[in-house]
Coordinates of C-alpha atoms in Angstrom, one line a residue:
M1 CA 133.1 170.3 103.8
N2 CA 135.3 171.6 101.0
K3 CA 133.7 169.3 98.4
F4 CA 130.1 170.4 99.5
F5 CA 130.6 174.1 99.3
L6 CA 132.8 173.9 96.2
S7 CA 130.1 171.8 94.5
L8 CA 127.6 174.4 95.4
Y9 CA 129.8 177.1 93.9
D10 CA 130.2 175.1 90.7
F11 CA 126.4 174.6 90.5
F12 CA 125.6 178.3 90.8
V13 CA 128.6 179.7 89.0
D14 CA 126.6 180.0 85.7
K15 CA 123.2 180.4 87.3
K16 CA 123.4 183.8 89.0
K17 CA 119.7 184.5 88.5
L18 CA 118.8 181.2 90.2
L19 CA 121.2 182.0 93.1
I20 CA 119.5 185.4 93.6
S21 CA 116.1 183.8 93.4
V22 CA 117.1 181.3 96.1
L23 CA 118.5 184.1 98.2
I24 CA 115.2 186.1 97.9
V25 CA 113.0 183.1 98.7
V26 CA 115.2 182.2 101.8
M27 CA 115.1 185.7 103.1
A28 CA 111.3 186.0 102.4
G29 CA 110.7 182.7 104.4
L30 CA 112.9 183.9 107.3
T31 CA 111.1 187.2 107.3
L32 CA 107.7 185.5 107.5
S33 CA 108.9 183.3 110.3
L34 CA 110.3 186.4 112.1
L35 CA 107.0 188.1 112.0
N36 CA 105.6 185.5 114.4
L37 CA 108.2 186.3 117.0
H38 CA 107.2 188.3 120.1
Y39 CA 109.6 190.3 122.2
K40 CA 109.7 190.4 126.0
E41 CA 111.3 193.2 128.0
D42 CA 111.4 191.4 131.3
I43 CA 114.6 192.1 133.2
A44 CA 113.9 189.2 135.5
D45 CA 114.6 186.8 132.6
F46 CA 118.3 187.2 133.3
L47 CA 117.9 185.6 136.7
P48 CA 118.2 181.8 137.1
N49 CA 115.1 180.0 136.3
N50 CA 115.4 177.0 138.6
E51 CA 112.5 175.9 140.9
S52 CA 113.6 177.9 143.9
N53 CA 113.9 181.1 141.9
K54 CA 110.6 180.5 140.2
Q55 CA 109.0 180.3 143.7
I56 CA 110.8 183.5 144.8
S57 CA 109.8 185.3 141.6
A58 CA 106.1 184.2 142.0
V59 CA 106.0 185.4 145.6
Y60 CA 107.6 188.7 144.7
Q61 CA 105.0 189.1 141.9
H62 CA 102.2 188.8 144.4
I63 CA 103.6 191.0 147.1
G64 CA 101.3 194.0 147.4
S65 CA 103.7 196.7 146.4
S66 CA 105.4 195.0 143.4
D67 CA 102.7 196.2 141.0
K68 CA 102.3 199.7 142.5
L69 CA 103.2 203.1 141.2
I70 CA 103.6 205.7 144.0
I71 CA 103.1 209.3 143.0
N72 CA 104.7 211.6 145.6
F73 CA 103.5 215.1 146.1
S74 CA 105.7 217.5 148.1
L75 CA 106.4 221.2 148.3
S76 CA 109.5 222.4 146.4
D77 CA 110.4 224.5 149.3
T78 CA 111.0 222.0 152.0
A79 CA 110.9 224.7 154.7
L80 CA 107.2 225.2 154.1
H81 CA 104.4 222.9 155.3
D82 CA 101.0 223.1 153.5
E83 CA 99.0 219.9 153.6
E84 CA 95.9 221.7 152.0
R85 CA 97.9 222.5 148.9
I86 CA 99.1 218.9 148.6
M87 CA 95.6 217.6 149.0
E88 CA 94.3 219.9 146.2
A89 CA 97.1 218.7 143.9
I90 CA 96.2 215.1 144.7
D91 CA 92.5 215.6 143.9
Q92 CA 93.3 217.3 140.6
F93 CA 95.9 214.6 139.6
A94 CA 93.5 211.8 140.4
S95 CA 90.6 213.3 138.5
R96 CA 92.7 214.0 135.4
L97 CA 94.2 210.5 135.4
I98 CA 90.7 209.0 135.6
D99 CA 89.6 211.1 132.7
K100 CA 92.7 210.2 130.6
D101 CA 92.2 206.5 131.3
S102 CA 89.2 206.2 128.9
L103 CA 89.7 202.4 128.5
H104 CA 89.5 202.0 132.3
S105 CA 92.7 199.9 132.2
I106 CA 94.0 201.0 135.6
P107 CA 92.3 198.8 138.2
E108 CA 92.8 201.0 141.2
I109 CA 93.8 204.6 141.9
I110 CA 94.0 205.3 145.7
A111 CA 94.0 209.1 146.2
Q112 CA 91.9 208.9 149.4
V113 CA 91.4 206.3 152.0
D114 CA 87.8 205.3 152.8
E115 CA 87.9 205.5 156.6
T116 CA 84.5 203.9 156.9
Q117 CA 86.1 200.6 155.7
F118 CA 88.5 200.8 158.7
L119 CA 85.6 201.3 161.0
D120 CA 83.8 198.4 159.4
L121 CA 86.9 196.2 160.0
I122 CA 87.0 197.2 163.7
E123 CA 83.3 196.4 164.0
F124 CA 83.8 193.0 162.3
I125 CA 86.6 192.1 164.7
Q126 CA 84.6 193.2 167.8
Q127 CA 81.7 191.1 166.7
N128 CA 83.9 188.0 166.1
V129 CA 86.3 188.4 169.0
P130 CA 86.5 184.6 169.9
Y131 CA 88.1 183.9 166.5
F132 CA 91.0 186.2 167.1
L133 CA 92.0 185.5 170.7
N134 CA 95.0 183.4 171.5
E135 CA 96.3 181.9 174.8
E136 CA 98.2 185.1 175.8
D137 CA 95.0 187.1 175.4
Y138 CA 93.1 184.7 177.8
L139 CA 95.9 185.0 180.4
R140 CA 95.7 188.8 180.1
I141 CA 91.9 188.9 180.4
D142 CA 91.9 186.5 183.3
S143 CA 94.4 188.6 185.2
L144 CA 92.4 191.8 184.6
L145 CA 89.2 190.2 185.9
Q146 CA 91.0 189.2 189.1
K147 CA 91.8 192.8 189.9
E148 CA 89.7 194.4 192.6
D149 CA 87.3 197.2 191.3
Y150 CA 88.4 196.5 187.7
I151 CA 84.8 196.1 186.5
A152 CA 83.5 199.2 188.4
S153 CA 86.4 201.3 187.1
Q154 CA 85.7 200.3 183.5
I155 CA 81.9 201.0 183.8
A156 CA 82.8 204.4 185.1
E157 CA 85.1 204.9 182.2
D158 CA 82.3 203.9 179.8
K159 CA 80.0 206.5 181.4
R160 CA 82.7 209.2 180.9
L161 CA 83.3 208.2 177.3
L162 CA 79.6 208.3 176.4
M163 CA 79.2 211.8 177.9
L164 CA 81.9 213.2 175.6
P165 CA 81.0 214.9 172.3
S166 CA 82.3 211.8 170.5
G167 CA 80.1 209.5 172.6
S168 CA 78.0 208.5 169.6
I169 CA 81.1 207.2 167.9
M170 CA 82.1 205.2 171.0
R171 CA 78.7 203.7 171.5
N172 CA 79.2 200.6 169.5
S173 CA 82.5 199.9 171.1
V174 CA 81.1 200.2 174.6
L175 CA 78.2 198.0 173.8
T176 CA 80.5 195.3 172.3
D177 CA 83.2 195.5 174.9
P178 CA 82.1 197.3 178.0
L179 CA 85.0 196.1 180.1
H180 CA 87.6 196.9 177.5
L181 CA 89.0 193.4 177.6
F182 CA 89.5 193.2 173.9
S183 CA 90.9 196.6 173.1
P184 CA 94.5 195.4 172.8
L185 CA 93.3 193.0 170.1
L186 CA 92.8 196.0 167.8
L187 CA 96.4 197.1 168.3
K188 CA 97.4 193.8 166.6
L189 CA 96.1 195.3 163.3
Q190 CA 99.5 197.0 163.2
D191 CA 100.9 193.6 162.4
F192 CA 99.7 194.2 158.8
Q193 CA 101.9 197.3 158.5
V194 CA 105.5 197.0 157.4
G195 CA 107.2 199.9 159.1
N196 CA 105.6 203.3 159.8
S197 CA 105.8 204.7 156.2
Q198 CA 102.3 206.2 156.0
Q199 CA 99.7 208.0 157.9
V200 CA 96.2 209.2 157.0
K201 CA 95.2 212.8 157.3
N202 CA 91.6 213.8 156.4
G203 CA 91.4 210.7 154.3
Y204 CA 94.7 211.4 152.3
L205 CA 97.8 209.3 152.5
F206 CA 100.9 211.1 153.8
S207 CA 104.4 210.0 154.7
H208 CA 105.0 209.5 158.4
Q209 CA 106.6 212.9 158.6
G210 CA 103.6 214.5 156.9
R211 CA 105.7 216.1 154.3
K212 CA 104.7 214.0 151.3
G213 CA 101.3 213.2 150.0
M214 CA 100.8 210.0 148.0
V215 CA 98.6 208.5 145.3
I216 CA 98.9 204.8 144.8
I217 CA 98.3 203.4 141.3
T218 CA 98.0 199.6 140.7
S219 CA 99.4 198.5 137.4
P220 CA 97.3 195.8 135.6
Y221 CA 100.4 194.3 134.1
G222 CA 102.5 193.5 137.2
V223 CA 106.2 194.4 137.4
S224 CA 107.6 192.4 134.4
E225 CA 105.5 193.6 131.5
T226 CA 107.6 196.6 130.7
A227 CA 106.2 197.1 127.2
H228 CA 102.7 197.7 128.6
N229 CA 103.9 199.5 131.8
S230 CA 105.8 202.0 129.6
E231 CA 102.4 203.0 128.0
L232 CA 100.9 203.3 131.5
L233 CA 103.9 205.5 132.6
V234 CA 103.4 207.8 129.5
L235 CA 99.8 208.4 130.7
V236 CA 100.9 209.0 134.3
N237 CA 103.8 211.3 133.3
Q238 CA 101.5 213.3 131.1
T239 CA 99.1 213.8 134.0
I240 CA 102.0 214.8 136.3
E241 CA 103.2 217.4 133.8
E242 CA 99.7 218.9 133.4
T243 CA 99.2 218.9 137.2
N244 CA 102.6 220.5 137.7
K245 CA 101.6 223.4 135.5
D246 CA 98.8 224.3 138.0
F247 CA 100.9 223.5 141.0
S248 CA 104.3 224.8 140.1
D249 CA 105.2 225.1 143.8
L250 CA 105.0 221.4 144.2
K251 CA 107.3 218.6 143.2
I252 CA 105.5 215.5 141.8
T253 CA 107.5 212.3 141.2
C254 CA 106.6 208.8 140.1
F255 CA 108.2 205.8 141.8
G256 CA 107.6 202.0 142.0
A257 CA 108.8 198.6 140.8
P258 CA 107.0 198.9 137.4
A259 CA 108.7 202.3 136.8
I260 CA 112.1 200.9 137.7
A261 CA 111.6 197.9 135.4
V262 CA 110.7 200.2 132.5
T263 CA 113.7 202.4 133.2
N264 CA 115.9 199.3 133.1
A265 CA 114.5 198.0 129.8
T266 CA 114.6 201.5 128.2
Q267 CA 118.2 202.1 129.3
I268 CA 119.3 198.7 128.1
K269 CA 117.6 199.3 124.7
N270 CA 119.1 202.7 124.4
D271 CA 122.6 201.5 125.3
S272 CA 122.2 198.6 122.9
I273 CA 121.3 200.9 120.0
L274 CA 124.2 203.2 120.9
S275 CA 126.6 200.3 121.1
I276 CA 125.4 198.9 117.8
A277 CA 125.7 202.3 116.1
L278 CA 129.2 202.9 117.5
S279 CA 130.4 199.4 116.5
V280 CA 129.0 199.7 113.0
I281 CA 130.5 203.2 112.5
L282 CA 133.9 202.2 113.8
I283 CA 134.0 198.9 111.9
F284 CA 132.9 200.4 108.6
A285 CA 135.2 203.4 109.0
L286 CA 138.1 200.9 109.2
L287 CA 136.6 198.9 106.2
I288 CA 136.2 202.0 104.1
Y289 CA 139.8 202.9 104.8
S290 CA 141.0 199.5 103.8
F291 CA 138.5 198.6 101.0
R292 CA 137.6 201.4 98.6
N293 CA 134.8 199.4 97.0
A294 CA 131.2 200.4 97.8
R295 CA 129.8 197.1 96.4
N296 CA 132.0 194.9 98.5
L297 CA 131.4 197.1 101.6
F298 CA 127.6 196.7 101.1
L299 CA 128.0 192.9 100.7
I300 CA 129.9 192.7 104.0
F301 CA 127.1 194.7 105.7
F302 CA 124.5 192.5 103.9
S303 CA 126.2 189.3 105.2
I304 CA 125.6 190.5 108.8
L305 CA 122.0 191.5 107.9
F306 CA 121.4 188.0 106.5
G307 CA 122.9 186.5 109.7
W308 CA 120.5 188.5 111.9
L309 CA 117.6 187.5 109.7
F310 CA 118.6 183.9 109.8
A311 CA 119.0 183.8 113.6
L312 CA 115.7 185.4 114.3
G313 CA 113.8 183.5 111.6
V314 CA 115.1 180.1 112.8
L315 CA 114.5 181.0 116.5
A316 CA 110.9 181.9 115.6
I317 CA 110.4 178.3 114.4
F318 CA 111.2 176.9 117.9
K319 CA 110.1 179.8 120.2
D320 CA 107.2 182.2 120.2
S321 CA 109.0 184.9 122.2
I322 CA 112.5 186.2 122.8
S323 CA 114.1 188.6 125.2
A324 CA 114.3 192.0 123.6
I325 CA 117.0 192.9 126.0
A326 CA 119.1 189.9 125.0
L327 CA 118.5 190.9 121.4
G328 CA 120.0 194.3 122.1
I329 CA 123.0 192.8 124.0
S330 CA 123.7 190.4 121.1
S331 CA 125.0 193.4 119.2
I332 CA 128.4 192.4 120.5
F333 CA 128.4 189.5 118.0
I334 CA 128.7 192.0 115.1
G335 CA 132.5 192.3 115.6
I336 CA 132.8 188.5 115.4
A337 CA 130.4 187.8 112.5
I338 CA 132.0 190.5 110.3
N339 CA 135.2 188.5 110.3
Y340 CA 133.7 185.9 107.9
P341 CA 132.9 188.1 104.9
L342 CA 136.0 190.2 105.7
H343 CA 138.3 187.1 105.4
F344 CA 136.9 186.3 102.0
V345 CA 137.0 189.8 100.6
D346 CA 140.5 190.4 101.9
H347 CA 141.7 187.0 100.5
L348 CA 140.6 188.0 97.0
K349 CA 143.3 190.7 97.1
H350 CA 146.0 188.1 96.6
E351 CA 144.0 185.2 95.1
L352 CA 141.9 186.6 92.2
N353 CA 140.4 183.2 91.4
R354 CA 137.2 183.2 93.5
K355 CA 136.9 179.4 93.6
Q356 CA 140.5 179.0 94.7
A357 CA 140.0 181.7 97.3
L358 CA 136.9 179.9 98.6
K359 CA 138.8 176.6 98.7
E360 CA 141.5 178.2 100.8
I361 CA 139.3 179.9 103.4
I362 CA 136.7 177.1 103.9
P363 CA 138.7 175.1 106.5
P364 CA 139.8 178.0 108.8
L365 CA 136.4 179.6 108.6
I366 CA 134.5 176.3 109.4
I367 CA 136.8 175.4 112.3
G368 CA 136.7 178.9 113.7
N369 CA 132.9 178.9 113.3
I370 CA 132.5 175.6 115.1
T371 CA 134.5 176.6 118.1
T372 CA 132.9 180.0 118.4
V373 CA 129.4 178.7 117.9
G374 CA 130.1 175.9 120.5
A375 CA 131.2 178.6 123.0
F376 CA 128.0 180.5 122.6
L377 CA 125.8 177.4 122.6
S378 CA 127.1 176.7 126.1
L379 CA 124.9 179.6 127.2
A380 CA 121.9 177.5 126.2
F381 CA 122.5 175.3 129.3
I382 CA 122.2 178.2 131.8
N383 CA 119.1 178.4 133.9
S384 CA 118.3 181.8 132.6
P385 CA 115.8 182.4 129.8
A386 CA 117.5 185.6 128.6
M387 CA 121.0 184.1 128.6
R388 CA 119.7 181.1 126.7
D389 CA 118.2 183.5 124.1
L390 CA 121.5 185.3 124.0
G391 CA 123.5 182.1 123.4
L392 CA 121.1 180.9 120.7
L393 CA 121.1 184.3 119.0
G394 CA 124.9 184.5 118.8
S395 CA 125.2 180.9 117.6
L396 CA 122.6 181.2 114.8
L397 CA 123.9 184.7 113.8
L398 CA 127.3 183.2 113.2
I399 CA 125.9 180.2 111.4
G400 CA 123.7 182.4 109.2
T401 CA 126.6 184.7 108.3
I402 CA 129.0 181.9 107.4
I403 CA 126.3 180.3 105.2
F404 CA 125.9 183.5 103.3
V405 CA 129.7 183.9 103.0
L406 CA 130.3 180.4 101.7
V407 CA 127.2 180.0 99.5
F408 CA 126.1 183.4 98.2
L409 CA 129.0 185.9 98.6
P410 CA 131.5 184.3 96.2
H411 CA 129.0 184.9 93.3
L412 CA 128.1 188.4 94.3
I413 CA 131.5 189.9 95.2
R414 CA 133.3 192.0 92.7
K415 CA 136.7 190.9 91.6
E416 CA 139.7 193.0 92.7
N417 CA 141.8 194.5 89.9
G418 CA 145.5 193.5 90.0
T419 CA 147.7 190.5 89.8
R420 CA 148.2 187.6 92.2
N421 CA 150.8 188.3 94.9
T422 CA 151.3 186.2 97.9
E423 CA 153.3 188.8 99.9
Y424 CA 151.0 191.1 101.8
G425 CA 153.8 193.5 102.4
E426 CA 154.2 194.1 98.7
R427 CA 150.5 194.7 97.9
N428 CA 149.7 198.1 96.6
T429 CA 146.9 198.7 99.1
K430 CA 146.4 201.0 102.0
S431 CA 146.4 198.1 104.5
S432 CA 149.9 197.2 103.5
K433 CA 151.2 200.3 105.4
W434 CA 149.8 198.9 108.6
I435 CA 151.2 195.4 107.9
N436 CA 154.7 196.9 107.3
W437 CA 154.3 198.8 110.5
F438 CA 153.6 195.6 112.4
K439 CA 156.5 193.9 110.7
W440 CA 158.8 196.6 112.0
F441 CA 157.7 195.8 115.5
K442 CA 158.6 192.1 114.9
Q443 CA 162.3 192.9 114.9
R444 CA 164.2 191.1 117.6
E445 CA 165.1 194.1 119.8
F446 CA 161.4 195.2 120.0
T447 CA 160.2 191.6 120.5
R448 CA 162.5 191.3 123.6
V449 CA 161.4 194.7 125.0
F450 CA 157.7 193.9 124.6
T451 CA 158.1 190.4 126.0
I452 CA 159.6 191.8 129.2
L453 CA 157.0 194.5 129.4
F454 CA 154.1 192.1 129.0
C455 CA 155.6 189.8 131.7
V456 CA 155.9 192.7 134.1
L457 CA 152.4 193.9 133.4
T458 CA 151.0 190.4 133.8
M459 CA 152.5 190.2 137.3
V460 CA 151.2 193.7 138.2
F461 CA 147.7 192.8 137.0
L462 CA 147.8 189.5 138.8
Y463 CA 148.5 191.3 142.1
L464 CA 145.8 193.9 141.5
S465 CA 143.2 191.2 140.6
Q466 CA 143.0 190.1 144.2
F467 CA 141.4 193.4 145.1
T468 CA 138.5 192.8 142.6
A469 CA 135.3 191.4 144.1
F470 CA 131.9 190.6 142.8
E471 CA 129.1 193.1 143.7
P472 CA 127.1 191.4 146.5
D473 CA 124.1 193.8 146.2
I474 CA 121.6 192.5 143.7
N475 CA 119.9 195.9 143.7
V476 CA 122.9 197.3 141.9
I477 CA 121.7 195.4 138.8
N478 CA 118.8 197.8 138.5
Y479 CA 119.5 201.0 136.7
M480 CA 117.6 203.9 138.3
T481 CA 117.5 207.6 137.6
E482 CA 118.8 210.1 140.2
Q483 CA 115.3 210.8 141.3
Q484 CA 114.4 207.1 141.5
H485 CA 117.5 206.6 143.7
K486 CA 116.4 209.4 146.0
D487 CA 112.8 208.1 146.2
M488 CA 114.2 204.6 146.9
Q489 CA 116.3 205.9 149.8
D490 CA 113.4 207.8 151.2
M491 CA 111.2 204.8 151.1
M492 CA 113.8 202.5 152.6
Q493 CA 114.4 204.9 155.4
Q494 CA 110.7 204.9 156.2
V495 CA 110.2 201.1 155.9
E496 CA 113.5 199.9 157.3
K497 CA 115.5 200.9 160.3
K498 CA 119.2 201.6 160.0
G499 CA 121.1 198.4 159.4
K500 CA 117.9 196.4 159.2
G501 CA 116.3 194.7 156.2
I502 CA 113.1 192.9 155.4
V503 CA 113.0 189.1 154.9
Y504 CA 109.8 187.4 153.7
F505 CA 108.6 184.2 155.3
V506 CA 106.3 182.4 152.9
A507 CA 104.1 179.4 153.8
E508 CA 102.9 177.4 150.9
G509 CA 100.2 174.7 150.3
Q510 CA 98.0 173.1 147.7
S511 CA 95.1 175.2 149.0
Q512 CA 94.6 178.3 151.1
E513 CA 93.7 176.1 154.1
E514 CA 96.9 174.1 153.8
A515 CA 98.9 177.3 153.5
L516 CA 97.3 178.8 156.6
S517 CA 98.0 175.6 158.5
T518 CA 101.6 175.7 157.5
Y519 CA 101.8 179.3 158.5
E520 CA 100.3 178.6 162.0
H521 CA 102.7 175.7 162.5
H522 CA 105.7 178.0 162.0
L523 CA 104.4 180.9 164.0
P524 CA 106.0 179.7 167.3
L525 CA 109.4 179.5 165.5
L526 CA 109.0 183.1 164.3
D527 CA 108.0 184.2 167.9
T528 CA 111.1 182.5 169.2
L529 CA 113.4 184.4 166.8
K530 CA 111.8 187.6 167.9
H531 CA 112.2 186.7 171.5
F532 CA 115.9 186.1 171.2
G533 CA 116.3 189.4 169.2
L534 CA 117.2 187.7 165.9
V535 CA 114.0 189.3 164.5
E536 CA 113.1 192.8 165.5
S537 CA 109.5 192.8 164.5
I538 CA 107.0 190.6 162.6
S539 CA 104.4 191.9 160.2
G540 CA 101.9 189.7 158.5
I541 CA 98.4 188.2 158.9
G542 CA 99.1 187.4 162.5
T543 CA 96.1 185.9 164.2
F544 CA 93.5 187.5 161.9
L545 CA 93.2 184.8 159.3
P546 CA 93.0 181.5 161.1
S547 CA 92.6 178.1 159.4
Q548 CA 89.3 176.3 159.8
Q549 CA 91.0 173.9 162.3
E550 CA 92.3 176.8 164.3
Q551 CA 88.9 178.5 164.2
L552 CA 87.3 175.4 165.8
Q553 CA 90.0 175.3 168.5
R554 CA 89.6 179.0 169.3
I555 CA 85.8 178.7 169.6
A556 CA 86.4 175.7 172.0
N557 CA 88.8 177.9 174.0
W558 CA 86.2 180.7 174.2
N559 CA 83.5 178.3 175.4
N560 CA 85.8 176.8 178.0
F561 CA 86.8 180.3 179.2

């Protein structure tokens, strides 16, 4: 390696214009390559990407609420109760949002529920009853028909219902099911409902307590496309602010998986920018204190810039996208990469011959680079797209930086004034004060004291380490604002009972028919779990979406009955 880099140095030593031309061409090529790179803000990229997690992620992406934004409307004074006021705000919000969405990008805005659809669903079930009855229903119907005077009592009940003011509404039900044999079938529609989180009042969605009105917005981008969802949230938040001006007595908040994902991505980006800024400021403050040379400081900074450009440009050759979140986190590599130009610049303080200085630092820099790059490359074998991106970014950043340091920097750096001196402690520089201070601590009495102190602290920390545990709650990964935390707790209280959680059972197949057959095959197992109290309740498609084979069997059961 020494011969290769030294021969490059000899080649360019009298060809500075050619060296700068090569540097410009390389940076231009890397920049053009970089322009083809797309950035993803999907927080889910940090999760393992094995087959099992792919399936779980795919299922979660298709769960009805994963792409929903819920706009909550409630009175600021919780002691008051004014549903009419909330309904007015909902109407105004919905109309404003529709007007703002000039491109019609929002596929669905549910401000009111069309109750006629529910009536149509009931009528459909009543007209196709045989397809939805199971063995338990037939046993119940048979026992009812065995009761004395059951038929007469139900006909009398029909007469009473038809004489009521609402008789016209009940007419179809009476004609379809005069003996009320199939009424319990309609109660099974509750199987579609997860918890009792909502109720309908005059066509508007309210929480089960009736204190909060809701508008449900469907994101066209799903939960992971945070870049597009952030644009949608800007539109929604603008509409909320405008509506709040007319309804200052109301509290309007936005909640949902897309909003939380955007909050996560935004927070990570902001934290990354802050961490990069702080690290650059602290590092360069130290460098300015140690090196009073603006040109050399600029070249140290430029070395890192070249490393970043190299990393992203090379990545763009093999990949069309990269995690923007991983890109932000990779700011931690600045502190490592800056050591390479720093070693060379500092070495020139006591070795004024640049070729000799280069010759002396090549072995330690190359060895250190290989070990560090190898450590970061190990991340490339993790089943997590974002972690692989992070590992590749770190490795290529270090490789690009050391290439600049060993090939270009020796010709661009300004020589230090002074004479050669191998003793750091005798150098007339600001940094020598720090080195002398450290030498003072190397005296024997201080070495003994610190050795004992470090041993004691090691034992203390070893004892305390047993009380450290990994966070078992995956939800803690998500960053949420205080309001989002509150909305999440309110939603979970409505959907889940205390100490209970929701577990999804998923039946898969190559086709819908195969998936339905698999689902029906496992229904007895789910019923058994519920019977023994291992499952409190089951919500799903229940008996309302039978496979074709099951439909034929149910028609045969009906005919036999």
